[in-house]
Short mmCIF file of C-alpha atoms in Angstrom, two decimals:
data_model
loop_
_atom_site.label_atom_id
_atom_site.label_comp_id
_atom_site.label_asym_id
_atom_site.label_seq_id
_atom_site.Cartn_x
_atom_site.Cartn_y
_atom_site.Cartn_z
CA UNK S 1349 120.57 139.20 171.39
CA UNK S 1350 120.75 139.20 167.60
CA UNK S 1351 120.83 142.57 165.89
CA UNK S 1352 119.14 143.51 162.63
CA UNK S 1353 122.62 143.85 161.12
CA UNK S 1354 123.24 140.17 161.86
CA UNK S 1355 119.92 139.28 160.20
CA UNK S 1356 121.00 141.36 157.20
CA UNK S 1357 124.32 139.51 157.04
CA UNK S 1358 122.38 136.22 157.00
CA UNK S 1359 119.89 137.20 154.28
CA UNK S 1360 122.16 139.38 152.09
CA UNK S 1361 123.76 136.48 150.14
CA UNK S 1362 120.30 135.55 148.83
CA UNK S 1363 119.43 139.01 147.46
CA UNK S 1364 120.59 139.84 143.97
CA UNK S 1365 119.97 142.46 141.31
CA UNK S 1366 116.66 140.82 140.28
CA UNK S 1367 113.47 141.57 142.21
CA UNK S 1368 112.63 138.88 144.81
CA UNK S 1369 109.68 138.46 147.12
CA UNK S 1370 110.10 138.07 150.85
CA UNK S 1371 108.54 134.62 150.55
CA UNK S 1372 111.24 133.58 148.04
CA UNK S 1373 113.94 134.93 150.38
CA UNK S 1374 112.49 132.94 153.28
CA UNK S 1375 112.45 129.76 151.17
CA UNK S 1376 115.98 130.18 149.80
CA UNK S 1377 117.62 131.31 153.04
CA UNK S 1378 115.84 128.93 155.43
CA UNK S 1379 115.41 131.85 157.87
CA UNK S 1380 112.19 132.66 159.70
CA UNK S 1381 109.84 135.26 158.27
CA UNK S 1382 110.54 137.69 161.13
CA UNK S 1383 114.32 137.42 160.80
CA UNK S 1384 114.19 137.92 157.02
CA UNK S 1385 112.01 141.01 157.55
CA UNK S 1386 114.42 142.41 160.16
CA UNK S 1387 117.30 141.94 157.74
CA UNK S 1388 115.36 143.54 154.88
CA UNK S 1389 114.39 146.49 157.07
CA UNK S 1390 118.04 147.04 158.00
CA UNK S 1391 119.16 146.82 154.37
CA UNK S 1392 116.44 149.24 153.25
CA UNK S 1393 117.21 151.70 156.06
CA UNK S 1394 120.91 151.63 155.12
CA UNK S 1395 120.10 152.21 151.44
CA UNK S 1396 121.64 148.88 150.39
CA UNK S 1397 118.45 147.46 148.87
CA UNK S 1398 115.41 148.92 147.20
CA UNK S 1399 111.83 147.90 147.83
CA UNK S 1400 109.28 147.76 145.04
CA UNK S 1401 105.68 146.65 144.85
CA UNK S 1402 103.83 144.38 142.45
CA UNK S 1403 100.10 143.86 142.22
CA UNK S 1404 99.14 140.19 142.37
CA UNK S 1405 95.37 140.09 141.95
CA UNK S 1406 93.88 141.87 144.96
CA UNK S 1407 97.19 141.72 146.89
CA UNK S 1408 100.19 143.99 146.65
CA UNK S 1409 103.47 142.09 147.10
CA UNK S 1410 106.74 143.70 148.17
CA UNK S 1411 109.81 142.91 146.09
CA UNK S 1412 113.43 143.52 147.03
CA UNK S 1413 116.73 143.81 145.15
CA UNK S 1414 120.20 145.17 145.74
CA UNK S 1415 120.58 148.85 144.98
CA UNK S 1416 123.11 149.24 142.19
CA UNK S 1417 125.74 151.91 142.72
CA UNK S 1418 125.77 154.49 139.95
CA UNK S 1419 128.97 154.75 137.97
CA UNK S 1420 130.26 151.44 139.26
CA UNK S 1421 129.94 147.77 138.40
CA UNK S 1422 129.99 146.79 142.07
CA UNK S 1423 127.06 146.49 144.40
#
């Protein structure tokens, strides 16, 4: 059985410091929607990424990016 950590390891290389939608992460990673979401949930729960929201007409779209460490150039 695949763990959420393994999904995170698969999706992490596609997440950068710029906000990205889940749809963009699915397209760039080639992973299924569910596996991308599991990876994002793990990253968010571990404090590795931040989740933001953007209004797109009547819809609200989640955006994700790596959480930058304060006082350091590394992520």
